[in-house]
Every structure is written in structure tokens, then in C-alpha cells.
Coordinates of N, CA and C in Angstrom, one line a residue:
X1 N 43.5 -72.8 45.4 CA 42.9 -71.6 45.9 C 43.9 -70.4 45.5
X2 N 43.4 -69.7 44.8 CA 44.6 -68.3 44.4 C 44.6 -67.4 45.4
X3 N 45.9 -66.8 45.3 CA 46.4 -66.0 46.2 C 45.8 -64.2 46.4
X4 N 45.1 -64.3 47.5 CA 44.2 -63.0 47.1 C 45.6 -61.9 47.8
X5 N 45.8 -60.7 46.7 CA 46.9 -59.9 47.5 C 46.3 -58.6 47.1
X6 N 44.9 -58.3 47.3 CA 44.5 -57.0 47.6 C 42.4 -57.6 47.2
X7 N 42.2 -56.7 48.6 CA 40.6 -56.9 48.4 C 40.0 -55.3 48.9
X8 N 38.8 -55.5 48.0 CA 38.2 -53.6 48.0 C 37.1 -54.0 49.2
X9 N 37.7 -53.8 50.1 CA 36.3 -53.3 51.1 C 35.1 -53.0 50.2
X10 N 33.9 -53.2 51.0 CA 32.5 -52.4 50.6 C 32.8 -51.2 51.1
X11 N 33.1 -50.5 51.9 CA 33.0 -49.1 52.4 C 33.8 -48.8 51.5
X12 N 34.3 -48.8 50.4 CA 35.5 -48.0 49.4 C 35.8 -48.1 48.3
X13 N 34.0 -49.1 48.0 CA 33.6 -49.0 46.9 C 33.3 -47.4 46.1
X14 N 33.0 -46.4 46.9 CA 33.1 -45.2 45.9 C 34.1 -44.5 45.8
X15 N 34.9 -45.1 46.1 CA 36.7 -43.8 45.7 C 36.8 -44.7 44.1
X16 N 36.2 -45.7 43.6 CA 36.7 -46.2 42.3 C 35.6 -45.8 41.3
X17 N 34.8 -45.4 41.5 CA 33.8 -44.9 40.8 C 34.1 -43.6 39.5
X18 N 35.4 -43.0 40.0 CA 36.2 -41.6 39.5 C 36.8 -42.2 38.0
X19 N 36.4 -41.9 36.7 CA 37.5 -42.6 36.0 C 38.7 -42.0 35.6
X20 N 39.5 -42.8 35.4 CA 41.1 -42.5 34.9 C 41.4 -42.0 33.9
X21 N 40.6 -41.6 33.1 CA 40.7 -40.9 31.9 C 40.1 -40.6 31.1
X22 N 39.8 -40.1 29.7 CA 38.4 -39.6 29.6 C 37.3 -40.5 28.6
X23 N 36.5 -40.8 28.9 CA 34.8 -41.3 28.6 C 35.0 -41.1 26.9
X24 N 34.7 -41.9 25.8 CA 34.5 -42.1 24.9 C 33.5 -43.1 24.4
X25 N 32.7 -42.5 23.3 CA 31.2 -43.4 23.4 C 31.6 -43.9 22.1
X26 N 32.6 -43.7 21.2 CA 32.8 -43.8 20.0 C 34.2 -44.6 19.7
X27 N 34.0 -45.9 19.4 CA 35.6 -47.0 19.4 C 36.5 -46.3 18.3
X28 N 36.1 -45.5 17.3 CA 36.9 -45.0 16.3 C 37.5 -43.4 16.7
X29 N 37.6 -43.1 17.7 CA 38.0 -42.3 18.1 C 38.7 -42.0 19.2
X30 N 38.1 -43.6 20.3 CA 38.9 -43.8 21.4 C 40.5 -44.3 20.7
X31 N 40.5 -44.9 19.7 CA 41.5 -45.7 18.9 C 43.0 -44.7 18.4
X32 N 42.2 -43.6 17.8 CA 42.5 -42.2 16.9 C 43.4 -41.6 18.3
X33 N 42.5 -41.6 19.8 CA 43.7 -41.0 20.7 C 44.6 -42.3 21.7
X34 N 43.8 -43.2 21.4 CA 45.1 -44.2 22.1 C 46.5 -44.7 22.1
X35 N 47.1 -44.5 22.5 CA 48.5 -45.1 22.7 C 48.2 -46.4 22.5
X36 N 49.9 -47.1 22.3 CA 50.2 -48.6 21.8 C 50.9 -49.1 22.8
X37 N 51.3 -50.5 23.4 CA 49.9 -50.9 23.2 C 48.8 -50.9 24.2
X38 N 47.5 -51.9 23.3 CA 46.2 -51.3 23.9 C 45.6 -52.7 25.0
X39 N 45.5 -52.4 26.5 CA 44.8 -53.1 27.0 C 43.6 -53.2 27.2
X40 N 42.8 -53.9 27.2 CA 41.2 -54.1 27.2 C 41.0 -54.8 28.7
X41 N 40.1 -54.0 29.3 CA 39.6 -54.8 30.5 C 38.0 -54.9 30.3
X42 N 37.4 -56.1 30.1 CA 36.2 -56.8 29.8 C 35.9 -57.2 28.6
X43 N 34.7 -57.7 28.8 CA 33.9 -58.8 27.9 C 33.9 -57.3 26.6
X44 N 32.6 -57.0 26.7 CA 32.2 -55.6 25.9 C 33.6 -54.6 25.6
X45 N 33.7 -54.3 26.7 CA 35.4 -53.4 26.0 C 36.0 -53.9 24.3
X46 N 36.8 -55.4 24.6 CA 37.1 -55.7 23.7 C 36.5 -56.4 22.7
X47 N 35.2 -56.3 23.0 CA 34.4 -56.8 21.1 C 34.0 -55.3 20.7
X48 N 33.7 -54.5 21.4 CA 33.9 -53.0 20.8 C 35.5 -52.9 19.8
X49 N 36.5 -53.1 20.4 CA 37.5 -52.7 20.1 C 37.8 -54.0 18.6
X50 N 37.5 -55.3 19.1 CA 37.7 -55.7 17.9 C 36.5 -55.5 16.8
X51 N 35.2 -54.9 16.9 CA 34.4 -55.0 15.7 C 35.2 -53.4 15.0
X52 N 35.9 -53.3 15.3 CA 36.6 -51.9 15.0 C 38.2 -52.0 14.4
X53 N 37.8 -53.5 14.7 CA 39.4 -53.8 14.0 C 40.5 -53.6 14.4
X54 N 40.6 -53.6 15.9 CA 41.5 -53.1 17.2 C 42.0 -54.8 17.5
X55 N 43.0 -55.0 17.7 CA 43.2 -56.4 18.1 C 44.5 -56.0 19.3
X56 N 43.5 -56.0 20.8 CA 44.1 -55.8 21.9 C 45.5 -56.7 22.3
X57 N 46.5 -55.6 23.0 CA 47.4 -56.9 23.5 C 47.2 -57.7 24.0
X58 N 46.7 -57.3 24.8 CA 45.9 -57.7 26.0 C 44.1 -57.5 26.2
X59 N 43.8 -58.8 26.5 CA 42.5 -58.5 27.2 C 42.3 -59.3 28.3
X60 N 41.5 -59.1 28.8 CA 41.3 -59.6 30.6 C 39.9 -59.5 30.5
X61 N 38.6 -60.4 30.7 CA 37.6 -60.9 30.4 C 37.0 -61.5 31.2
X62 N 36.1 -61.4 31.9 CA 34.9 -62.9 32.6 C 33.8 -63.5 32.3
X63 N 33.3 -63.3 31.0 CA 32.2 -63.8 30.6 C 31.2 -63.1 31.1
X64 N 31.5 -61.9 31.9 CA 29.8 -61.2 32.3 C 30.1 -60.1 31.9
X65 N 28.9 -59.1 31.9 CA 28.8 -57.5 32.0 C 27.5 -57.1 33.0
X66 N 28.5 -55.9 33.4 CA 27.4 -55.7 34.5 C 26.8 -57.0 35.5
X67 N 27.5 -57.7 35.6 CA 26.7 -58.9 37.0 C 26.2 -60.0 36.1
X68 N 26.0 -59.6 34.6 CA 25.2 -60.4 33.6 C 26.0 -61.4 32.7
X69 N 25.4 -62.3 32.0 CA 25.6 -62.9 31.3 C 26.2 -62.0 29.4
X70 N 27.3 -62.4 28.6 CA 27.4 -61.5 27.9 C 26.3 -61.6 26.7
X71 N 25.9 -60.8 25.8 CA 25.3 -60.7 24.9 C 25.9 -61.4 23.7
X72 N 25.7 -62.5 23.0 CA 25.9 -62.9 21.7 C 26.9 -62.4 20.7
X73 N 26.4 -60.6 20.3 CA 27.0 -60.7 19.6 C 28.5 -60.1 20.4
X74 N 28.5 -60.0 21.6 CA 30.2 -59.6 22.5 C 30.7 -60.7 21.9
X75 N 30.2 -62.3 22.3 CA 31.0 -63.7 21.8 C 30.9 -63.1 20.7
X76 N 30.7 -62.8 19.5 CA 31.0 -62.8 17.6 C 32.3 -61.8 17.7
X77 N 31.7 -60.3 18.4 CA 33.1 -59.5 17.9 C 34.1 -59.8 18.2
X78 N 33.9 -60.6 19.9 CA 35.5 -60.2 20.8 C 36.8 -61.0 19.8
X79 N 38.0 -60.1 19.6 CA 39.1 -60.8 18.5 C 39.4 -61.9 19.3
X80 N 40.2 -63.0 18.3 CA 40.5 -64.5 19.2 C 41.7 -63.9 19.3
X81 N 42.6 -64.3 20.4 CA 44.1 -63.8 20.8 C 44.6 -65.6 20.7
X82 N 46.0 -65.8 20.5 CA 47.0 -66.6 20.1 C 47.1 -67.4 21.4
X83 N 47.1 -66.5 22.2 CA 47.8 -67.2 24.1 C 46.1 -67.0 24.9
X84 N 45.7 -68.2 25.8 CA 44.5 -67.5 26.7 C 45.3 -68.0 28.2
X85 N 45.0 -67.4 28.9 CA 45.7 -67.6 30.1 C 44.2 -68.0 31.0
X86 N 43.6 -68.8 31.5 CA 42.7 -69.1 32.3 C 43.1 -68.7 34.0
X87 N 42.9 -67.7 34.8 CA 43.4 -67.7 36.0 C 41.8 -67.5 36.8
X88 N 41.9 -67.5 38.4 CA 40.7 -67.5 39.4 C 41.4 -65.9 40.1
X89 N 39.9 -65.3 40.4 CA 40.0 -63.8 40.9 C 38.6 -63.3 41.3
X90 N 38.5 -63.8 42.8 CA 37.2 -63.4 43.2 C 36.9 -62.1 43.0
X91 N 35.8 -61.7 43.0 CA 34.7 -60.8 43.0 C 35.5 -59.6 44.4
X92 N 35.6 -58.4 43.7 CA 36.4 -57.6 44.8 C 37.8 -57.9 45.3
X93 N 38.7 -58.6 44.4 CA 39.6 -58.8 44.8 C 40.4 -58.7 43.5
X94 N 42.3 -58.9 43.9 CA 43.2 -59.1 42.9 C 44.0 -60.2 43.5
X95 N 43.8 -61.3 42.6 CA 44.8 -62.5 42.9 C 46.1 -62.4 42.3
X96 N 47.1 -62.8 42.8 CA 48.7 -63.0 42.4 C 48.3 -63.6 40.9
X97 N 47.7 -64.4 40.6 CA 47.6 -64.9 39.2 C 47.0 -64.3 38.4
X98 N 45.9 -63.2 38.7 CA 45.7 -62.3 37.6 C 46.9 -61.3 37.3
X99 N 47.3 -60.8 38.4 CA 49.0 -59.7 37.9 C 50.0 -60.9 37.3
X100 N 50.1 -61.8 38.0 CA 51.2 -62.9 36.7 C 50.8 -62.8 35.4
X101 N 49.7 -63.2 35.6 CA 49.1 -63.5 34.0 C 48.9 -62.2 33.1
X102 N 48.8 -61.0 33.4 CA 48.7 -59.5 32.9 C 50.2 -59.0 32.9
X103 N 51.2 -59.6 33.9 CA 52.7 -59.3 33.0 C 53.0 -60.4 32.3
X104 N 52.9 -61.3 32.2 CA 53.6 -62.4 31.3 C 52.3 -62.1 29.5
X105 N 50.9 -61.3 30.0 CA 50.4 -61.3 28.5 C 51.0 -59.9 28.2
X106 N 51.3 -59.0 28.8 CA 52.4 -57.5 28.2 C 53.7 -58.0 28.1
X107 N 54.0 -59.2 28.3 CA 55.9 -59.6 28.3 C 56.0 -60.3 27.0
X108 N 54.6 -60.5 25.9 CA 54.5 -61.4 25.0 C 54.5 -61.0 23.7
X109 N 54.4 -61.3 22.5 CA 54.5 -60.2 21.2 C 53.1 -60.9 20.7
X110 N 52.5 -62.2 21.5 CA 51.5 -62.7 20.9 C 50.4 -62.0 21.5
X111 N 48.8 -61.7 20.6 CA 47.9 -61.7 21.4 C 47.5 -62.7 22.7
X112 N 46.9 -61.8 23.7 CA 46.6 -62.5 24.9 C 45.6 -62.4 25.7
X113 N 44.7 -63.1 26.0 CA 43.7 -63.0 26.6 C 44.1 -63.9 28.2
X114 N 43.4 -62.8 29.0 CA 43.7 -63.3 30.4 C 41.7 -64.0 30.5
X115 N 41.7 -65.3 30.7 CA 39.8 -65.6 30.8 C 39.8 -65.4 32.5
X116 N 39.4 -65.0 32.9 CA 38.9 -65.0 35.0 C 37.2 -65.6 35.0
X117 N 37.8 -66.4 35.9 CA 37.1 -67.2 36.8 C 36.5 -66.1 38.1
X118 N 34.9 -65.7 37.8 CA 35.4 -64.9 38.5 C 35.1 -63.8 38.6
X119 N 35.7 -62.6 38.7 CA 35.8 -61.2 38.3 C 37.0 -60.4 38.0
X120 N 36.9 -59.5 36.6 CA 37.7 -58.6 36.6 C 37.9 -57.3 36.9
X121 N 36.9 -56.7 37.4 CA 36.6 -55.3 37.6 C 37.7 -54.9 37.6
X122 N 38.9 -54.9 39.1 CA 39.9 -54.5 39.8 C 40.9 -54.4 38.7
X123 N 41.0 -55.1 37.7 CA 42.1 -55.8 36.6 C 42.7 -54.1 36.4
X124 N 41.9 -53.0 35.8 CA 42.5 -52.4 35.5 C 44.1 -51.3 36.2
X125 N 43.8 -51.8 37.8 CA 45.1 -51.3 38.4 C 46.1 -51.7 38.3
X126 N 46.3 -53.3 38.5 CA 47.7 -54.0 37.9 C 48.5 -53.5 36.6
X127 N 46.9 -53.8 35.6 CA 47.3 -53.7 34.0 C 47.6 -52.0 34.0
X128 N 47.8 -50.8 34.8 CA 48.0 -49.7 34.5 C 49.2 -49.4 34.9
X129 N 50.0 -50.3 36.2 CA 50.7 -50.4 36.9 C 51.9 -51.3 36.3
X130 N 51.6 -52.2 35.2 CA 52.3 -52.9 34.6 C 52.7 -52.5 32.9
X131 N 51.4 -52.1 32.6 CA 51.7 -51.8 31.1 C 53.1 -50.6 30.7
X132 N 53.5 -51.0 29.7 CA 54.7 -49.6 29.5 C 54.0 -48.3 29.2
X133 N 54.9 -47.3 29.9 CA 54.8 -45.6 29.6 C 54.0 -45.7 27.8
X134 N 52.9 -44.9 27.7 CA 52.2 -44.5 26.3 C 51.7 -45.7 26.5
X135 N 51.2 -46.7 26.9 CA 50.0 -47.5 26.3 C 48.8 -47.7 26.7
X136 N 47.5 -47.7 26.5 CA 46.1 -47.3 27.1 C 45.5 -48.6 27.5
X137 N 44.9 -48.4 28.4 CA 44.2 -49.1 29.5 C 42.9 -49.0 29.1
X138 N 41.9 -49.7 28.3 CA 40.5 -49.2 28.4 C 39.6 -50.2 29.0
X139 N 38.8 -49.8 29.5 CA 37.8 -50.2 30.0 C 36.5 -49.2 30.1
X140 N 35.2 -50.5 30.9 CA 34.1 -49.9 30.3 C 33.4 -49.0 31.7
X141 N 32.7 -47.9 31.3 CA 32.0 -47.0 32.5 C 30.6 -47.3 32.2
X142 N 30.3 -48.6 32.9 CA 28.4 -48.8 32.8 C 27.7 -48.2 32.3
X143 N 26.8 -48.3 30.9 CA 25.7 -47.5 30.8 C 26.3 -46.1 30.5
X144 N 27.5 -45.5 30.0 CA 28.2 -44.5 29.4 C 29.1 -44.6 28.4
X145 N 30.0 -45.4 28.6 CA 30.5 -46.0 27.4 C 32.5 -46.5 28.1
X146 N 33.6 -46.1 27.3 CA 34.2 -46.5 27.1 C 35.5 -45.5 28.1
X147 N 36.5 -45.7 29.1 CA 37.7 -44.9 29.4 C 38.8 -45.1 28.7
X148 N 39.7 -44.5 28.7 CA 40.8 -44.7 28.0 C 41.7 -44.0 29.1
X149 N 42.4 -45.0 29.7 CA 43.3 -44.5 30.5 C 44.8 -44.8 29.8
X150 N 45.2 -43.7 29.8 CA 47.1 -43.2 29.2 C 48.2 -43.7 30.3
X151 N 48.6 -44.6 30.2 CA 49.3 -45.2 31.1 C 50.7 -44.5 30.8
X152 N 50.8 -43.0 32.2 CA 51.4 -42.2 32.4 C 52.1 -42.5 33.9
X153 N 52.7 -41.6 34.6 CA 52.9 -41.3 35.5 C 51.8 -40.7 36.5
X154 N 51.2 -40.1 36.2 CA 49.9 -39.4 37.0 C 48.9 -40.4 37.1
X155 N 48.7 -41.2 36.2 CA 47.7 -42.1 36.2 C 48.5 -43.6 36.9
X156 N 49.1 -43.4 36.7 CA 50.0 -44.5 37.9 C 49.8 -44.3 39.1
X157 N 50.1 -42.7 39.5 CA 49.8 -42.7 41.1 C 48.7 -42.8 41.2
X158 N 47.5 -42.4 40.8 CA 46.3 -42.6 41.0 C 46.2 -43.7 40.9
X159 N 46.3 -44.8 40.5 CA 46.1 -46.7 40.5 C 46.9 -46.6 42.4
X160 N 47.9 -46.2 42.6 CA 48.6 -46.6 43.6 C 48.1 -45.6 44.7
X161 N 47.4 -44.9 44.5 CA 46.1 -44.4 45.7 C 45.2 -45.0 45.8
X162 N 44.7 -45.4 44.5 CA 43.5 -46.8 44.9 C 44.5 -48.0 45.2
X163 N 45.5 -48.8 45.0 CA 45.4 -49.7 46.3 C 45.6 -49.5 47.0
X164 N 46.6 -48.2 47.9 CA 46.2 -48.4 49.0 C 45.2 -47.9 49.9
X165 N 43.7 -47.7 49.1 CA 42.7 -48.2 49.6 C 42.2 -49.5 50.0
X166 N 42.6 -50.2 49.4 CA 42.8 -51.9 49.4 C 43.3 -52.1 50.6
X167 N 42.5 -53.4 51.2 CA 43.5 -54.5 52.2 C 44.3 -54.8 51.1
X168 N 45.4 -54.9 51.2 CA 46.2 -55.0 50.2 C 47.7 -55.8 50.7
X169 N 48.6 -56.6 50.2 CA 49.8 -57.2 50.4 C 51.0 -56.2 49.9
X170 N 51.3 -55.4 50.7 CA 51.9 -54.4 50.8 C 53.7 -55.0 50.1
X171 N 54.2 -56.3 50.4 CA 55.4 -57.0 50.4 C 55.2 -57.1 48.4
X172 N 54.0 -57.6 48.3 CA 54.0 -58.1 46.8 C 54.0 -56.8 46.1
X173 N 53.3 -56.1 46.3 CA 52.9 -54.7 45.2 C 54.2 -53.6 45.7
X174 N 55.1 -54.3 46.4 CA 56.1 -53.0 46.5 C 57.0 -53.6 45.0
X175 N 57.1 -54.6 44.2 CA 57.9 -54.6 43.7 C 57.3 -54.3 42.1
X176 N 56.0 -53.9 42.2 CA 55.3 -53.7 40.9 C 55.1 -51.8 40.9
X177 N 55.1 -51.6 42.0 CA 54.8 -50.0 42.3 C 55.7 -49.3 41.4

């Protein structure tokens, strides 16, 4: 059973709704302003990014979009990465094993795919919280297209205002903060 160390209430489900940086519908342009390197959070994210010839440091994946099963060609584009890390990460939650596994795939020079059991939604606070100064965080805004979050300082505190919206393990994320 993995170690759940932050879960999103339903009541606070809309403070995450805001995104982290700005909306791009177009992979060759989200690319043109992204910093190195590049994290992907989802299925779609990263077969965008690799039919574009983007080969993520990282990606963090669960075989769904939107609640769904993925579409075909997501399995054709998404790039194959070197390392896959298989971890478990309920639905509304961040398990100790998805942040292990999202620093040990940024601590690597090889491609890395983190696969969840599961859900990723949350993924992108750790991986913003972890990645080095200049490198982007993308993930997808349902039915709009693509974020690109600049893994800054400002966009840091903002990840660390959403968890502590989180029931959250306050002991473990003090040393990631």
C-alpha cells in the first residue's frame, strides 16, 4: 500500500483549476518558449511533445485522459524513455513513491517515464517543486490545450500554496519545499 503524503479534498478542487503558466495549443511553439529540461505530466501531453520530436526527461503517465481510456494514436506518438518506473498513486492524492520516483527520473541523464497506477493529475506539484530553476513543467488543460509552467521561483510558491491546501504530510514536504 503506498504512502499517501498529501490528498486534495473535494471542497478544493477549484483553487487548482488556475493554471501555472500560459496555455499553448501549438507543440512547436510551446517547445520554441520552453526551458530544458522538459517535464511532461500525462498520456496526451507527452505524445504531443514526442510527435514533435520533443523527447521528455521526464514523463509521468496513467494510461487515461480525462477519466478515459487513451486514444491509439497517444500509444504510437508517446516517445519510449530508457528507465520506466511503475509506482501506485490514488486518484486525488500524492504518494511518497510518485515524488521518489519524479526525483530519482530528474536525478537521471536517461529518459524516464514514471507509469501510475492510478492517477497523475497532482504529479505536476512535486515535479515543479523538484525540477531545476529554467526547466518546464507541461501539462494538459482539458479540451484547451497545453501549460507550460517555467519552473521559477513564483511558480514554486504557487505549487506550495496548493499544497498547503492539501491534507498534506507537512514532516515529508518540509524537506522538498
Amino acid at each position: 500500500m503506498p504512502t499517501v503524503v498529501a490528498r486534495l479534498p473535494a471542497a478544493k478542487r477549484h483553487h487548482f483549476t488556475e493554471p501555472l503558466g500560459p496555455l499553448f495549443t501549438d507543440t512547436e511553439s510551446l517547445l520554441e518558449a520552453a526551458g530544458e529540461p522538459i517535464v511532461a505530466i500525462g498520456d496526451v501531453v507527452t505524445a504531443h511533445l514526442g510527435a514533435a520530436g520533443c523527447q521528455p526527461t521526464l514523463s509521468v503517465v496513467d494510461g487515461r485522459t480525462e477519466r478515459g481510456p487513451i486514444p491509439e494514436w497517444v500509444q504510437t506518438d508517446r516517445p519510449a524513455a530508457a528507465i520506466e518506473r511503475p509506482v501506485e498513486n490514488p486518484a486525488g492524492t500524492i504518494t511518497a513513491e510518485l515524488v521518489d520516483a519524479i526525483e530519482a527520473g530528474l536525478d537521471t541523464s536517461e529518459p524516464t517515464r514514471v507509469v501510475v497506477e492510478g492517477e497523475e493529475d497532482l504529479a505536476v506539484l512535486p515535479a515543479v517543486l523538484l525540477a531545476p530553476t529554467g526547466a518546464t513543467v507541461v501539462y494538459g488543460q482539458p479540451g484547451e490545450g497545453m501549460i507550460a509552467a517555467a519552473v521559477d521561483g513564483p511558480t514554486r510558491a504557487r505549487c506550495r500554496d496548493r499544497l498547503d491546501l492539501l491534507d498534506h504530510e507537512a514532516e515529508f514536504w518540509a524537506s522538498i519545499r
